[in-house]
Amino acid sequence: MTSKFFTLALTGATAAVLALAPATDAHSDASNPAVKARMEAMKVIGAQTKVLGDMAKGATEFDAAAAQAAAATMAAEAAKIPALFEPQEDDPESEAKPIIWDDWDDFTAKAMDLEAAATAAEASLTEAGAVGPALGQIGGACKACHSTYRE
Ligand code: HEC
């Protein structure tokens, strides 16, 4: 497999989701432990996205076991989102919008959408060509939530 193949397979949606992967640790200084915990979960989710994104770009070679493990970790973290966000906690570092707790059912549905996308990805990631489409699905789930519920 050449990296050219991966570059061509990289869709706009995939490029957009890669921008979600955490580049810095800017929010590690949240002092509210509940806020810190939900940020940490998002960072773990972001790190799994980066594992898949690097494979999609050809920066790392496709590895089915590693890709599936990333998707499984992402699904497990997504499953924790409702419990992590349930207490309406705030912190100066938080980017969570208060509307989360007004539209709680929709917020948790969007968390379940990510869990479903990651679970489906885990099953599909048996070949390199599956990474781009899986990331597209996953990225759509990140964006659907962030666009409404994250500053
Ligand atoms: C159900 C809603 C939801 C989904 C789905 C979701 N996020 Fe988030 N994400 C949030 C909210 C809300 C915050 C802000 C949390 C805060 O600052 O208190 C956030 C914050 C983040 C952060 C910043 C963490 C920090 O240190 O401040 C990253 C990185 C992130 N998300 C990545 C992702 C990626 C990648 C995906 C998809 C694979 C994703 N998120 C899916 C709601 C979601």
PDB file of C-alpha atoms and ligand atoms in Angstrom:
ATOM      1  CA  MET A   1       0.000   0.000   0.000  1.00  0.00           C
ATOM      2  CA  THR A   2       1.426   3.368  -0.931  1.00  0.00           C
ATOM      3  CA  SER A   3       0.792   6.521   1.008  1.00  0.00           C
ATOM      4  CA  LYS A   4      -0.656   7.948  -2.204  1.00  0.00           C
ATOM      5  CA  PHE A   5      -3.483   5.470  -1.889  1.00  0.00           C
ATOM      6  CA  PHE A   6      -4.243   6.698   1.598  1.00  0.00           C
ATOM      7  CA  THR A   7      -4.040  10.330   0.577  1.00  0.00           C
ATOM      8  CA  LEU A   8      -6.554   9.733  -2.181  1.00  0.00           C
ATOM      9  CA  ALA A   9      -8.797   7.838   0.227  1.00  0.00           C
ATOM     10  CA  LEU A  10      -8.784  10.730   2.681  1.00  0.00           C
ATOM     11  CA  THR A  11     -12.135  12.426   2.348  1.00  0.00           C
ATOM     12  CA  GLY A  12     -13.079  15.916   3.349  1.00  0.00           C
ATOM     13  CA  ALA A  13     -14.967  14.512   6.319  1.00  0.00           C
ATOM     14  CA  THR A  14     -11.864  12.663   7.444  1.00  0.00           C
ATOM     15  CA  ALA A  15      -9.734  15.779   7.175  1.00  0.00           C
ATOM     16  CA  ALA A  16     -12.308  17.629   9.255  1.00  0.00           C
ATOM     17  CA  VAL A  17     -12.331  15.000  11.992  1.00  0.00           C
ATOM     18  CA  LEU A  18      -8.559  15.064  12.245  1.00  0.00           C
ATOM     19  CA  ALA A  19      -8.840  18.693  13.259  1.00  0.00           C
ATOM     20  CA  LEU A  20     -10.723  17.445  16.339  1.00  0.00           C
ATOM     21  CA  ALA A  21      -7.798  15.431  17.595  1.00  0.00           C
ATOM     22  CA  PRO A  22      -6.212  17.205  20.554  1.00  0.00           C
ATOM     23  CA  ALA A  23      -3.042  19.060  19.642  1.00  0.00           C
ATOM     24  CA  THR A  24      -2.375  20.576  23.034  1.00  0.00           C
ATOM     25  CA  ASP A  25      -3.113  20.010  26.683  1.00  0.00           C
ATOM     26  CA  ALA A  26      -4.639  23.450  27.094  1.00  0.00           C
ATOM     27  CA  HIS A  27      -7.468  22.355  29.370  1.00  0.00           C
ATOM     28  CA  SER A  28      -5.610  20.120  31.771  1.00  0.00           C
ATOM     29  CA  ASP A  29      -5.834  22.838  34.419  1.00  0.00           C
ATOM     30  CA  ALA A  30      -9.582  22.565  35.022  1.00  0.00           C
ATOM     31  CA  SER A  31      -9.844  22.475  38.808  1.00  0.00           C
ATOM     32  CA  ASN A  32     -13.335  20.971  39.086  1.00  0.00           C
ATOM     33  CA  PRO A  33     -12.706  17.192  39.174  1.00  0.00           C
ATOM     34  CA  ALA A  34     -16.004  16.379  37.427  1.00  0.00           C
ATOM     35  CA  VAL A  35     -15.138  18.724  34.565  1.00  0.00           C
ATOM     36  CA  LYS A  36     -11.595  17.387  34.436  1.00  0.00           C
ATOM     37  CA  ALA A  37     -12.907  13.812  34.215  1.00  0.00           C
ATOM     38  CA  ARG A  38     -15.189  14.541  31.259  1.00  0.00           C
ATOM     39  CA  MET A  39     -12.387  16.450  29.488  1.00  0.00           C
ATOM     40  CA  GLU A  40     -10.052  13.497  30.037  1.00  0.00           C
ATOM     41  CA  ALA A  41     -12.610  11.149  28.464  1.00  0.00           C
ATOM     42  CA  MET A  42     -12.839  13.479  25.454  1.00  0.00           C
ATOM     43  CA  LYS A  43      -9.046  13.494  25.222  1.00  0.00           C
ATOM     44  CA  VAL A  44      -9.013   9.683  25.184  1.00  0.00           C
ATOM     45  CA  ILE A  45     -11.648   9.769  22.438  1.00  0.00           C
ATOM     46  CA  GLY A  46      -9.534  12.331  20.559  1.00  0.00           C
ATOM     47  CA  ALA A  47      -6.437  10.151  20.901  1.00  0.00           C
ATOM     48  CA  GLN A  48      -8.262   7.166  19.350  1.00  0.00           C
ATOM     49  CA  THR A  49      -9.381   9.417  16.511  1.00  0.00           C
ATOM     50  CA  LYS A  50      -5.741  10.335  15.943  1.00  0.00           C
ATOM     51  CA  VAL A  51      -4.719   6.645  15.798  1.00  0.00           C
ATOM     52  CA  LEU A  52      -7.266   6.089  13.027  1.00  0.00           C
ATOM     53  CA  GLY A  53      -6.474   9.410  11.347  1.00  0.00           C
ATOM     54  CA  ASP A  54      -2.776   8.616  11.162  1.00  0.00           C
ATOM     55  CA  MET A  55      -3.632   5.314   9.475  1.00  0.00           C
ATOM     56  CA  ALA A  56      -6.004   7.064   7.062  1.00  0.00           C
ATOM     57  CA  LYS A  57      -3.260   9.527   6.122  1.00  0.00           C
ATOM     58  CA  GLY A  58      -0.656   6.791   5.803  1.00  0.00           C
ATOM     59  CA  ALA A  59       1.426   8.357   8.593  1.00  0.00           C
ATOM     60  CA  THR A  60       1.268   4.960  10.260  1.00  0.00           C
ATOM     61  CA  GLU A  61       0.703   1.646   8.530  1.00  0.00           C
ATOM     62  CA  PHE A  62      -2.713   0.039   8.740  1.00  0.00           C
ATOM     63  CA  ASP A  63      -2.856  -2.426  11.607  1.00  0.00           C
ATOM     64  CA  ALA A  64      -6.237  -4.100  11.999  1.00  0.00           C
ATOM     65  CA  ALA A  65      -5.727  -5.019  15.663  1.00  0.00           C
ATOM     66  CA  ALA A  66      -4.617  -1.500  16.590  1.00  0.00           C
ATOM     67  CA  ALA A  67      -7.430   0.098  14.585  1.00  0.00           C
ATOM     68  CA  GLN A  68     -10.039  -2.163  16.173  1.00  0.00           C
ATOM     69  CA  ALA A  69      -8.611  -1.509  19.641  1.00  0.00           C
ATOM     70  CA  ALA A  70      -8.860   2.249  19.030  1.00  0.00           C
ATOM     71  CA  ALA A  71     -12.486   1.899  17.933  1.00  0.00           C
ATOM     72  CA  ALA A  72     -13.292  -0.300  20.950  1.00  0.00           C
ATOM     73  CA  THR A  73     -11.720   2.199  23.350  1.00  0.00           C
ATOM     74  CA  MET A  74     -13.645   4.997  21.692  1.00  0.00           C
ATOM     75  CA  ALA A  75     -16.929   3.090  22.037  1.00  0.00           C
ATOM     76  CA  ALA A  76     -16.217   2.400  25.714  1.00  0.00           C
ATOM     77  CA  GLU A  77     -15.436   6.076  26.416  1.00  0.00           C
ATOM     78  CA  ALA A  78     -18.515   7.205  24.459  1.00  0.00           C
ATOM     79  CA  ALA A  79     -20.620   4.937  26.671  1.00  0.00           C
ATOM     80  CA  LYS A  80     -19.364   6.891  29.700  1.00  0.00           C
ATOM     81  CA  ILE A  81     -20.379  10.310  28.330  1.00  0.00           C
ATOM     82  CA  PRO A  82     -23.897  10.386  29.896  1.00  0.00           C
ATOM     83  CA  ALA A  83     -22.624   9.524  33.390  1.00  0.00           C
ATOM     84  CA  LEU A  84     -19.674  11.912  33.102  1.00  0.00           C
ATOM     85  CA  PHE A  85     -21.850  14.851  32.054  1.00  0.00           C
ATOM     86  CA  GLU A  86     -24.900  14.133  34.177  1.00  0.00           C
ATOM     87  CA  PRO A  87     -23.869  16.391  37.082  1.00  0.00           C
ATOM     88  CA  GLN A  88     -24.236  19.956  35.818  1.00  0.00           C
ATOM     89  CA  GLU A  89     -20.738  21.051  36.771  1.00  0.00           C
ATOM     90  CA  ASP A  90     -18.840  24.059  35.485  1.00  0.00           C
ATOM     91  CA  ASP A  91     -15.280  25.317  35.427  1.00  0.00           C
ATOM     92  CA  PRO A  92     -13.672  28.405  33.862  1.00  0.00           C
ATOM     93  CA  GLU A  93     -11.836  26.031  31.496  1.00  0.00           C
ATOM     94  CA  SER A  94     -14.976  24.202  30.390  1.00  0.00           C
ATOM     95  CA  GLU A  95     -16.268  24.506  26.844  1.00  0.00           C
ATOM     96  CA  ALA A  96     -19.515  22.694  27.613  1.00  0.00           C
ATOM     97  CA  LYS A  97     -22.638  24.720  26.881  1.00  0.00           C
ATOM     98  CA  PRO A  98     -25.370  24.830  29.567  1.00  0.00           C
ATOM     99  CA  ILE A  99     -27.907  23.784  26.908  1.00  0.00           C
ATOM    100  CA  ILE A 100     -26.574  20.224  27.417  1.00  0.00           C
ATOM    101  CA  TRP A 101     -28.694  19.935  30.560  1.00  0.00           C
ATOM    102  CA  ASP A 102     -31.764  21.524  28.939  1.00  0.00           C
ATOM    103  CA  ASP A 103     -31.614  19.133  25.968  1.00  0.00           C
ATOM    104  CA  TRP A 104     -30.291  16.180  27.944  1.00  0.00           C
ATOM    105  CA  ASP A 105     -32.099  13.470  25.949  1.00  0.00           C
ATOM    106  CA  ASP A 106     -30.719  14.798  22.680  1.00  0.00           C
ATOM    107  CA  PHE A 107     -27.223  15.129  24.159  1.00  0.00           C
ATOM    108  CA  THR A 108     -27.221  11.527  25.382  1.00  0.00           C
ATOM    109  CA  ALA A 109     -28.639  10.357  22.035  1.00  0.00           C
ATOM    110  CA  LYS A 110     -25.651  11.999  20.333  1.00  0.00           C
ATOM    111  CA  ALA A 111     -23.317  10.197  22.738  1.00  0.00           C
ATOM    112  CA  MET A 112     -25.013   6.910  21.804  1.00  0.00           C
ATOM    113  CA  ASP A 113     -24.606   7.788  18.116  1.00  0.00           C
ATOM    114  CA  LEU A 114     -20.850   8.003  18.658  1.00  0.00           C
ATOM    115  CA  GLU A 115     -20.853   4.728  20.571  1.00  0.00           C
ATOM    116  CA  ALA A 116     -22.759   3.078  17.688  1.00  0.00           C
ATOM    117  CA  ALA A 117     -20.412   4.555  15.052  1.00  0.00           C
ATOM    118  CA  ALA A 118     -17.338   3.378  16.972  1.00  0.00           C
ATOM    119  CA  THR A 119     -18.827  -0.088  17.511  1.00  0.00           C
ATOM    120  CA  ALA A 120     -19.632  -0.375  13.794  1.00  0.00           C
ATOM    121  CA  ALA A 121     -16.129   0.845  12.981  1.00  0.00           C
ATOM    122  CA  GLU A 122     -14.589  -1.831  15.174  1.00  0.00           C
ATOM    123  CA  ALA A 123     -16.357  -4.513  13.146  1.00  0.00           C
ATOM    124  CA  SER A 124     -15.467  -2.946   9.796  1.00  0.00           C
ATOM    125  CA  LEU A 125     -11.762  -2.264  10.368  1.00  0.00           C
ATOM    126  CA  THR A 126     -10.392  -5.398   8.774  1.00  0.00           C
ATOM    127  CA  GLU A 127      -8.692  -3.672   5.842  1.00  0.00           C
ATOM    128  CA  ALA A 128      -7.006  -0.337   5.166  1.00  0.00           C
ATOM    129  CA  GLY A 129      -9.763   0.846   2.868  1.00  0.00           C
ATOM    130  CA  ALA A 130     -12.241   0.773   5.755  1.00  0.00           C
ATOM    131  CA  VAL A 131     -10.438   3.423   7.821  1.00  0.00           C
ATOM    132  CA  GLY A 132     -11.551   6.462   5.806  1.00  0.00           C
ATOM    133  CA  PRO A 133     -15.263   5.576   5.748  1.00  0.00           C
ATOM    134  CA  ALA A 134     -15.199   4.627   9.454  1.00  0.00           C
ATOM    135  CA  LEU A 135     -13.589   7.958  10.319  1.00  0.00           C
ATOM    136  CA  GLY A 136     -16.213   9.733   8.254  1.00  0.00           C
ATOM    137  CA  GLN A 137     -18.979   8.158  10.350  1.00  0.00           C
ATOM    138  CA  ILE A 138     -17.159   8.812  13.618  1.00  0.00           C
ATOM    139  CA  GLY A 139     -16.336  12.388  12.647  1.00  0.00           C
ATOM    140  CA  GLY A 140     -19.960  13.072  11.845  1.00  0.00           C
ATOM    141  CA  ALA A 141     -20.896  11.960  15.361  1.00  0.00           C
ATOM    142  CA  CYS A 142     -18.264  14.235  16.973  1.00  0.00           C
ATOM    143  CA  LYS A 143     -19.376  17.176  14.893  1.00  0.00           C
ATOM    144  CA  ALA A 144     -23.090  16.644  15.505  1.00  0.00           C
ATOM    145  CA  CYS A 145     -22.520  16.976  19.233  1.00  0.00           C
ATOM    146  CA  HIS A 146     -19.805  19.643  19.285  1.00  0.00           C
ATOM    147  CA  SER A 147     -21.671  21.970  16.925  1.00  0.00           C
ATOM    148  CA  THR A 148     -24.530  22.256  19.419  1.00  0.00           C
ATOM    149  CA  TYR A 149     -23.042  21.517  22.814  1.00  0.00           C
ATOM    150  CA  ARG A 150     -19.433  22.702  22.777  1.00  0.00           C
ATOM    151  CA  GLU A 151     -18.228  26.306  22.626  1.00  0.00           C
TER     152      GLU A 151
HETATM  153  C1  HEC B   1     -22.404  13.734  23.028  1.00  0.00           C
HETATM  154  C2  HEC B   1     -21.573  14.876  22.746  1.00  0.00           C
HETATM  155  C3  HEC B   1     -20.160  14.729  22.273  1.00  0.00           C
HETATM  156  C4  HEC B   1     -19.642  13.825  21.374  1.00  0.00           C
HETATM  157  C5  HEC B   1     -20.361  12.734  20.600  1.00  0.00           C
HETATM  158  C6  HEC B   1     -18.234  14.141  21.247  1.00  0.00           C
HETATM  159  N1  HEC B   1     -17.913  15.187  22.064  1.00  0.00           N
HETATM  160 FE1  HEC B   1     -16.046  15.956  22.358  1.00  0.00          FE
HETATM  161  N2  HEC B   1     -16.789  17.289  23.697  1.00  0.00           N
HETATM  162  C7  HEC B   1     -18.119  17.423  24.054  1.00  0.00           C
HETATM  163  C8  HEC B   1     -18.263  18.497  25.013  1.00  0.00           C
HETATM  164  C9  HEC B   1     -19.559  18.975  25.640  1.00  0.00           C
HETATM  165  C10 HEC B   1     -16.969  18.999  25.245  1.00  0.00           C
HETATM  166  C11 HEC B   1     -16.565  20.139  26.211  1.00  0.00           C
HETATM  167  C12 HEC B   1     -16.339  19.543  27.606  1.00  0.00           C
HETATM  168  C13 HEC B   1     -15.924  20.586  28.623  1.00  0.00           C
HETATM  169  O1  HEC B   1     -15.041  21.426  28.275  1.00  0.00           O
HETATM  170  O2  HEC B   1     -16.435  20.578  29.760  1.00  0.00           O
HETATM  171  C14 HEC B   1     -16.060  18.221  24.392  1.00  0.00           C
HETATM  172  C15 HEC B   1     -14.682  18.409  24.338  1.00  0.00           C
HETATM  173  C16 HEC B   1     -13.823  17.709  23.511  1.00  0.00           C
HETATM  174  C17 HEC B   1     -12.384  17.903  23.472  1.00  0.00           C
HETATM  175  C18 HEC B   1     -11.580  18.876  24.334  1.00  0.00           C
HETATM  176  C19 HEC B   1     -11.201  18.177  25.645  1.00  0.00           C
HETATM  177  C20 HEC B   1     -10.468  19.121  26.586  1.00  0.00           C
HETATM  178  O3  HEC B   1      -9.374  18.766  27.038  1.00  0.00           O
HETATM  179  O4  HEC B   1     -11.000  20.206  26.868  1.00  0.00           O
HETATM  180  C21 HEC B   1     -11.887  17.049  22.512  1.00  0.00           C
HETATM  181  C22 HEC B   1     -10.436  16.865  22.093  1.00  0.00           C
HETATM  182  C23 HEC B   1     -13.018  16.321  21.972  1.00  0.00           C
HETATM  183  N3  HEC B   1     -14.176  16.737  22.607  1.00  0.00           N
HETATM  184  C24 HEC B   1     -12.926  15.379  20.958  1.00  0.00           C
HETATM  185  C25 HEC B   1     -14.012  14.642  20.475  1.00  0.00           C
HETATM  186  C26 HEC B   1     -13.916  13.715  19.366  1.00  0.00           C
HETATM  187  C27 HEC B   1     -12.660  13.441  18.547  1.00  0.00           C
HETATM  188  C28 HEC B   1     -15.166  13.177  19.217  1.00  0.00           C
HETATM  189  C29 HEC B   1     -15.621  12.126  18.226  1.00  0.00           C
HETATM  190  C30 HEC B   1     -14.783  10.983  18.013  1.00  0.00           C
HETATM  191  C31 HEC B   1     -16.031  13.781  20.228  1.00  0.00           C
HETATM  192  N4  HEC B   1     -15.292  14.665  20.952  1.00  0.00           N
HETATM  193  C32 HEC B   1     -17.367  13.466  20.406  1.00  0.00           C
HETATM  194  C33 HEC B   1     -19.159  16.659  23.587  1.00  0.00           C
HETATM  195  C34 HEC B   1     -19.059  15.589  22.698  1.00  0.00           C
END
